[in-house]
PDB file of N, CA and C in Angstrom:
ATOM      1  N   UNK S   1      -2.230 -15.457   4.202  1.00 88.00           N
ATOM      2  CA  UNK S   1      -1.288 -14.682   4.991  1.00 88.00           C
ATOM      3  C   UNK S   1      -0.177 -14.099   4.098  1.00 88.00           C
ATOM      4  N   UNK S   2       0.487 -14.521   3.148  1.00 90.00           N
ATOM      5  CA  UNK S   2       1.563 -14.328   2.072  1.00 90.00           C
ATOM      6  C   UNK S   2       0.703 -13.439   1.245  1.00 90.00           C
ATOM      7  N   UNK S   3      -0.488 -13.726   0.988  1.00 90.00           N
ATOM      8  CA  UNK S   3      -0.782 -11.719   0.111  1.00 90.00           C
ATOM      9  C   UNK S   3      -1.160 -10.880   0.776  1.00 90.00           C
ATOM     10  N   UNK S   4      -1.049 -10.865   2.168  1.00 93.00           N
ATOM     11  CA  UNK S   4      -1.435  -9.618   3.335  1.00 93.00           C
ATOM     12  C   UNK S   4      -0.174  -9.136   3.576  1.00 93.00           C
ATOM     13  N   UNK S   5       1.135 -10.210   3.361  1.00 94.00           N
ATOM     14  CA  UNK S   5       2.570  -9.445   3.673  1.00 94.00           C
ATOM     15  C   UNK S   5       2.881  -9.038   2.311  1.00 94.00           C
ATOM     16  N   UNK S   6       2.180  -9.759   1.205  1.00 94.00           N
ATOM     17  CA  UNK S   6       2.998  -9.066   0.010  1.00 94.00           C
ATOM     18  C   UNK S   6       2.259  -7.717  -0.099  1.00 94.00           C
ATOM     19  N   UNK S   7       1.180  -7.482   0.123  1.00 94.00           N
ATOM     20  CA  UNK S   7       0.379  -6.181  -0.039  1.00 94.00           C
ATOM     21  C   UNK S   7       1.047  -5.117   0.979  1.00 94.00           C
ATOM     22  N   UNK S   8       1.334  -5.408   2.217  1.00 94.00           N
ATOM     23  CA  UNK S   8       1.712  -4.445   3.125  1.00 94.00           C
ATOM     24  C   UNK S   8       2.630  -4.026   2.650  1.00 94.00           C
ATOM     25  N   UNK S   9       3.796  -5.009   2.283  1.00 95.00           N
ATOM     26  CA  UNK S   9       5.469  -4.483   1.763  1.00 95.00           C
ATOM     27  C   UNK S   9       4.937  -3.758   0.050  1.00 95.00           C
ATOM     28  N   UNK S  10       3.725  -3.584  -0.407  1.00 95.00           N
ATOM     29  CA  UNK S  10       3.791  -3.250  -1.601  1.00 95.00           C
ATOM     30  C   UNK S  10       3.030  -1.529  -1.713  1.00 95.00           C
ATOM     31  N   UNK S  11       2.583  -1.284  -0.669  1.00 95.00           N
ATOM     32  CA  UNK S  11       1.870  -0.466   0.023  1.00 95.00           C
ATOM     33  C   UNK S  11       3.095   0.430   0.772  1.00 95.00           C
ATOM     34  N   UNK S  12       3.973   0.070   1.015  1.00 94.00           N
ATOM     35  CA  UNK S  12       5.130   0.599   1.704  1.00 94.00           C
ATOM     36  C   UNK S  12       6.309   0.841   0.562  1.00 94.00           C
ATOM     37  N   UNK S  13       5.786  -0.062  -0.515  1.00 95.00           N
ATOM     38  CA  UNK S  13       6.873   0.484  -1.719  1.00 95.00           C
ATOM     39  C   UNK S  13       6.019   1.835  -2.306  1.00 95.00           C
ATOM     40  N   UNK S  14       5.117   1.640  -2.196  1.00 96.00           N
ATOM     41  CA  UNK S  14       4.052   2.810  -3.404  1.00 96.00           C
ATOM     42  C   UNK S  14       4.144   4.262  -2.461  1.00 96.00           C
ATOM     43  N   UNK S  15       4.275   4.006  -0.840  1.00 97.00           N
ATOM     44  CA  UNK S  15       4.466   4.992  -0.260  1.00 97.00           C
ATOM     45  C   UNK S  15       5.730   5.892  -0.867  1.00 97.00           C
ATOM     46  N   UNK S  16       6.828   4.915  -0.972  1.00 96.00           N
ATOM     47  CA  UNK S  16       8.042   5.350  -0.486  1.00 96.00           C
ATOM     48  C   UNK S  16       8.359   6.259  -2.019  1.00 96.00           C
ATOM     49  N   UNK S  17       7.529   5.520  -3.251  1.00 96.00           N
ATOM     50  CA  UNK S  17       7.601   5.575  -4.694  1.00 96.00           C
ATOM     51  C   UNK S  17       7.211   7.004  -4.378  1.00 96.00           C
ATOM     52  N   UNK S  18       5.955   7.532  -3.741  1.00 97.00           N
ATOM     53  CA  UNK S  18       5.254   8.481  -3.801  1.00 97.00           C
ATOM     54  C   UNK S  18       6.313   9.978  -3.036  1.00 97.00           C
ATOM     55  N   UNK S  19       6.614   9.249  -2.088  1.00 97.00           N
ATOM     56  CA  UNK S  19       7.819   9.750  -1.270  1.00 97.00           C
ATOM     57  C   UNK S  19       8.747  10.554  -2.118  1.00 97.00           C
ATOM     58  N   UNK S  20       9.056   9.997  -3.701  1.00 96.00           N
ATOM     59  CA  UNK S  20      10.643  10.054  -4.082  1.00 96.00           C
ATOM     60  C   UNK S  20       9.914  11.040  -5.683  1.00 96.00           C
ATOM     61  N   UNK S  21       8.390  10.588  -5.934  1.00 97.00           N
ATOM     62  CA  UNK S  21       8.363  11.509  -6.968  1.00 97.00           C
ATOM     63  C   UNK S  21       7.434  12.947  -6.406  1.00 97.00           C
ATOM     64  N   UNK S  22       7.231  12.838  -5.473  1.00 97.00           N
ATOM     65  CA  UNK S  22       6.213  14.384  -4.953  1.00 97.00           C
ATOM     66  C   UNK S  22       7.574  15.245  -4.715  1.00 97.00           C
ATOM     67  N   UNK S  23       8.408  14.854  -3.574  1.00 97.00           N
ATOM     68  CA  UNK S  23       9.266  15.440  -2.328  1.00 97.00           C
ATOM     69  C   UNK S  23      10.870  15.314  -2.599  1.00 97.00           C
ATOM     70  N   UNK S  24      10.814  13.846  -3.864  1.00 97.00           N
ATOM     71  CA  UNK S  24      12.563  13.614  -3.903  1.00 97.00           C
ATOM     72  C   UNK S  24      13.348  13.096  -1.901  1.00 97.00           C
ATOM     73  N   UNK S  25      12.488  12.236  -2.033  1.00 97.00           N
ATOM     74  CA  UNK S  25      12.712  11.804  -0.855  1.00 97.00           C
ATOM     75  C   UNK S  25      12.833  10.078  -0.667  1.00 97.00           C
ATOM     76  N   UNK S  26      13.948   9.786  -0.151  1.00 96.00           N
ATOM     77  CA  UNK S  26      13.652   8.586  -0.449  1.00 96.00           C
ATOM     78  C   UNK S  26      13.909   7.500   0.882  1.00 96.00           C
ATOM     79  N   UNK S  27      12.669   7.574   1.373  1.00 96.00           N
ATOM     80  CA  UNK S  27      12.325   6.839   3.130  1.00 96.00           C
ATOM     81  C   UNK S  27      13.315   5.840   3.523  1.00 96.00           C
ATOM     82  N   UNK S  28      13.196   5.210   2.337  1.00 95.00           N
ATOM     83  CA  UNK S  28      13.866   3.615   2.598  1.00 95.00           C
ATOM     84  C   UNK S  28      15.175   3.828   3.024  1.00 95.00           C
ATOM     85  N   UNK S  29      16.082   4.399   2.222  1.00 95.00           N
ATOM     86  CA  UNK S  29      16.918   5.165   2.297  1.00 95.00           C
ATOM     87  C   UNK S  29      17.416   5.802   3.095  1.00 95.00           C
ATOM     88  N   UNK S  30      16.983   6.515   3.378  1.00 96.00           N
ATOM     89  CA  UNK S  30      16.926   7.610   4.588  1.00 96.00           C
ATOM     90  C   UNK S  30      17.176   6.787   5.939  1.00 96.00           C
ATOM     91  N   UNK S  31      16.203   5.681   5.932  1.00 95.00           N
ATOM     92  CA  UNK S  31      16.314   5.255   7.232  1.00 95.00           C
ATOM     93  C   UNK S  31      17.360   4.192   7.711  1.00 95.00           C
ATOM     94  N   UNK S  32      17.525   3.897   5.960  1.00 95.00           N
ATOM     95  CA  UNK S  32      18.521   2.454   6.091  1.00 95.00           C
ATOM     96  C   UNK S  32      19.997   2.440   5.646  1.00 95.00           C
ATOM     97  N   UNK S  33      20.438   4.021   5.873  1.00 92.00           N
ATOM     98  CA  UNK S  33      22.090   4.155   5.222  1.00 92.00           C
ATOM     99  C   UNK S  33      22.178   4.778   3.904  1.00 92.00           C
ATOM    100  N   UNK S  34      21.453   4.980   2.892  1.00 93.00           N
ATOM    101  CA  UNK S  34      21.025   5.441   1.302  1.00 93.00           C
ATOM    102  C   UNK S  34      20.590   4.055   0.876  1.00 93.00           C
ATOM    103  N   UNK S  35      20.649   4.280  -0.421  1.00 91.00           N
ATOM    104  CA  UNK S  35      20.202   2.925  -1.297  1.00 91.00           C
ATOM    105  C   UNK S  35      21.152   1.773  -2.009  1.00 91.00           C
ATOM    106  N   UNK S  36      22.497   2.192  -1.361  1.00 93.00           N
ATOM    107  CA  UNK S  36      23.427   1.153  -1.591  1.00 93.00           C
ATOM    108  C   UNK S  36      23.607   0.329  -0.689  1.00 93.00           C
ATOM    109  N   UNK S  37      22.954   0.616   0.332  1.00 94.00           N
ATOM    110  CA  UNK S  37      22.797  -0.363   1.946  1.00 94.00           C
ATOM    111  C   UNK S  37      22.864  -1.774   1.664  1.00 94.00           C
ATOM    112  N   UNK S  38      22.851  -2.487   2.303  1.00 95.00           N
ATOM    113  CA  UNK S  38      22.796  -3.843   2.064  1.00 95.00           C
ATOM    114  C   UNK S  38      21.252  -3.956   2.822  1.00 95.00           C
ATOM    115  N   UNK S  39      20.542  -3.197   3.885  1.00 95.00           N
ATOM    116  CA  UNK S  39      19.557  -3.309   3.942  1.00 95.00           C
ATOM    117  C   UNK S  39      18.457  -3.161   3.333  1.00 95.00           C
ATOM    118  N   UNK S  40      18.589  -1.986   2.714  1.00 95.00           N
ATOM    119  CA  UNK S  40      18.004  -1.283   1.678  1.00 95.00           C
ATOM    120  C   UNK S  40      17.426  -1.631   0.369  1.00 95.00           C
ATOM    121  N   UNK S  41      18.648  -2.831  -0.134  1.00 95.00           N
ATOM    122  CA  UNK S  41      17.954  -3.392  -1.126  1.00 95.00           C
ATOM    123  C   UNK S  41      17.395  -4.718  -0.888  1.00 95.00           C
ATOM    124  N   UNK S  42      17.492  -5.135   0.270  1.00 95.00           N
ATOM    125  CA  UNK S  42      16.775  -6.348   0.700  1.00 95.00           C
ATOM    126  C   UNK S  42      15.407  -5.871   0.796  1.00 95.00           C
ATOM    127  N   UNK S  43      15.221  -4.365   1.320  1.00 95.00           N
ATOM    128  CA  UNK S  43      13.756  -3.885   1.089  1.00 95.00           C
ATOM    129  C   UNK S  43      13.701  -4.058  -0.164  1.00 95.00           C
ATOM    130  N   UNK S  44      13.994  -2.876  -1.340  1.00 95.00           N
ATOM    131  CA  UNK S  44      14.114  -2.975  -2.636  1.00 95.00           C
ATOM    132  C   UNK S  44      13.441  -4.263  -3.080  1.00 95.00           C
ATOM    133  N   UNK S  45      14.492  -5.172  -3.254  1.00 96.00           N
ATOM    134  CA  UNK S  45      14.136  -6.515  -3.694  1.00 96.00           C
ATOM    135  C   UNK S  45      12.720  -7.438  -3.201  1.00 96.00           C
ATOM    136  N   UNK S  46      12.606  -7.560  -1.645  1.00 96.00           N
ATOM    137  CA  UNK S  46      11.608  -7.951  -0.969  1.00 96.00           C
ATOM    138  C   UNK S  46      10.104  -6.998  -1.633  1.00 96.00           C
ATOM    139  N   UNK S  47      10.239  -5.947  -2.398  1.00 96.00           N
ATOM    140  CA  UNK S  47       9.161  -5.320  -3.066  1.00 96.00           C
ATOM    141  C   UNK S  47       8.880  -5.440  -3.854  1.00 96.00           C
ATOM    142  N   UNK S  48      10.039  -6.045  -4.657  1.00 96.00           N
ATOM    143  CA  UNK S  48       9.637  -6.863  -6.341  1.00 96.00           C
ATOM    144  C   UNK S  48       9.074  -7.469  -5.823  1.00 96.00           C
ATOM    145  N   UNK S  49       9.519  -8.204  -5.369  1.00 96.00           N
ATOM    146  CA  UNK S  49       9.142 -10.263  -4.994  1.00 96.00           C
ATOM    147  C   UNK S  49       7.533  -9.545  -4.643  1.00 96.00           C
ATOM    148  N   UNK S  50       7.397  -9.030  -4.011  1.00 96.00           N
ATOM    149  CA  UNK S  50       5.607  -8.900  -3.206  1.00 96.00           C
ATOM    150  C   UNK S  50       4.734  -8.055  -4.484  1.00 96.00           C
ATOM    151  N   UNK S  51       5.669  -7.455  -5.945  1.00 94.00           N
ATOM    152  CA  UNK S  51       4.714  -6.931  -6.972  1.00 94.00           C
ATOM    153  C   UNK S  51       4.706  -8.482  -7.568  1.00 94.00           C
ATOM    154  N   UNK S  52       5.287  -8.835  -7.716  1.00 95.00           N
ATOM    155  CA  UNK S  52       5.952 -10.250  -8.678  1.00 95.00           C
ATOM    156  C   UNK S  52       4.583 -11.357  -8.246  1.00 95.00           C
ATOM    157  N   UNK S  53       4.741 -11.363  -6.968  1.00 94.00           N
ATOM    158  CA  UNK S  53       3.692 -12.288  -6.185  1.00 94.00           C
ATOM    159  C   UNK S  53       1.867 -11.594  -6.297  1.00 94.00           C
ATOM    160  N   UNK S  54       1.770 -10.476  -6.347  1.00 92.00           N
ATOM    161  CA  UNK S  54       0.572  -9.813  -6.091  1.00 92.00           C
ATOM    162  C   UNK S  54      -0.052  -9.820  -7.749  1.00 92.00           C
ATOM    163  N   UNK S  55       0.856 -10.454  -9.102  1.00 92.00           N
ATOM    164  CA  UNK S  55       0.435 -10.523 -10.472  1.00 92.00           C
ATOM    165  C   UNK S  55      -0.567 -11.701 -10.139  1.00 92.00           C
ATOM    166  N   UNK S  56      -0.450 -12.830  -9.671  1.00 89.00           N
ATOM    167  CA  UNK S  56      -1.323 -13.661  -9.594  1.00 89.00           C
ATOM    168  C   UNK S  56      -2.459 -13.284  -8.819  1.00 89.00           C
ATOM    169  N   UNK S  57      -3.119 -12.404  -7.893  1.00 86.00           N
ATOM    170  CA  UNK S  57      -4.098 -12.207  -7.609  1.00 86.00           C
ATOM    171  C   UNK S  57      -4.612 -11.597  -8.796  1.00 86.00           C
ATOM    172  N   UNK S  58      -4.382 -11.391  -9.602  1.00 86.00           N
ATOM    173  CA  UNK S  58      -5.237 -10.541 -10.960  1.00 86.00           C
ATOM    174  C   UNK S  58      -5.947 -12.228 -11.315  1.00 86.00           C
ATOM    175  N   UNK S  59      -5.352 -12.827 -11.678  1.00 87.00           N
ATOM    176  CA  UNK S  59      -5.589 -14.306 -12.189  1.00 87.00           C
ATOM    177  C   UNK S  59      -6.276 -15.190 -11.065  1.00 87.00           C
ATOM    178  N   UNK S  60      -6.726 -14.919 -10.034  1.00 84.00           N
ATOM    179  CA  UNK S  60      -7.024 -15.719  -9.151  1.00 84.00           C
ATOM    180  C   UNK S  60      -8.944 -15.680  -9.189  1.00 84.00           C
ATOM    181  N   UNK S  61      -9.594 -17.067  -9.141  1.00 77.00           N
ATOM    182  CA  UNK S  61     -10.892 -17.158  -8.959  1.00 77.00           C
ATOM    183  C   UNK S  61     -11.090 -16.119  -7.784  1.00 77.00           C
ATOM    184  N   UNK S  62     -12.276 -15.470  -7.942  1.00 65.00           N
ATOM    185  CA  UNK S  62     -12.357 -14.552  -7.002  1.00 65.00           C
ATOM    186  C   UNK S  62     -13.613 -15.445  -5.822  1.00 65.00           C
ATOM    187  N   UNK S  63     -14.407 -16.321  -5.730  1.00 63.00           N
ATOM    188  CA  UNK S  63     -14.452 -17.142  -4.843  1.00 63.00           C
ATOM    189  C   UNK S  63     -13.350 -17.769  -4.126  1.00 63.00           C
ATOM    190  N   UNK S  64     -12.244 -18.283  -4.325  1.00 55.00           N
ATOM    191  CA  UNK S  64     -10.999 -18.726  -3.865  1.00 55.00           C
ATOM    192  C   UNK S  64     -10.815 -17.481  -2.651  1.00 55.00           C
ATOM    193  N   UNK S  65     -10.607 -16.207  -3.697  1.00 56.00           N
ATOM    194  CA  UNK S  65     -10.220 -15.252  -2.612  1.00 56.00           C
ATOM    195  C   UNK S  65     -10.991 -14.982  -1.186  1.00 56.00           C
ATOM    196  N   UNK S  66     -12.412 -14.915  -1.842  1.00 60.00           N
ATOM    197  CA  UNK S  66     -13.402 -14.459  -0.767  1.00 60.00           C
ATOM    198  C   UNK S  66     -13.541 -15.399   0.816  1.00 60.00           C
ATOM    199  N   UNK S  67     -13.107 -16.770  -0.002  1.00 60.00           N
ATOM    200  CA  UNK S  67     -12.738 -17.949   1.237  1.00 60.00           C
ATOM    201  C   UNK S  67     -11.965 -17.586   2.363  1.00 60.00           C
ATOM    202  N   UNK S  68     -10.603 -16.895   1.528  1.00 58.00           N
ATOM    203  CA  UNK S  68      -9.560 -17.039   2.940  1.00 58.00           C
ATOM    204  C   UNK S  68     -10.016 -16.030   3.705  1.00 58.00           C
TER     205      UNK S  68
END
């Protein structure tokens, strides 16, 4: 369940990434006050943490994975 939320929130960073280098647009932002928000970087941050977390699926037995 913890690499289906880290993937979603990482999937929603790559959007937003994509967002800011096509268009100069920046979603998160936009929706949450700019990027000095206090919400904003709890997204921010909460997107490291889910790239940070998603390094160990590179390293993970891939039977392990296929289980859950």
């Amino acid at each position: 369940m913890l690499d289906r939320i880290a993937l979603v929130l990482l999937i929603i960073g790559g959007i937003n990434w994509g967002l800011i280098g096509i268009f100069q647009f920046d979603l998160v932002a936009f929706l949450f006050g700019g990027m000095g928000a206090v919400i904003s970087r709890i997204i921010y941050s909460l997107v490291a943490v889910s790239a940070l977390w998603c390094i160990s699926l590179l390293f993970r037995d891939n039977e392990l994975v296929r289980e859950q």
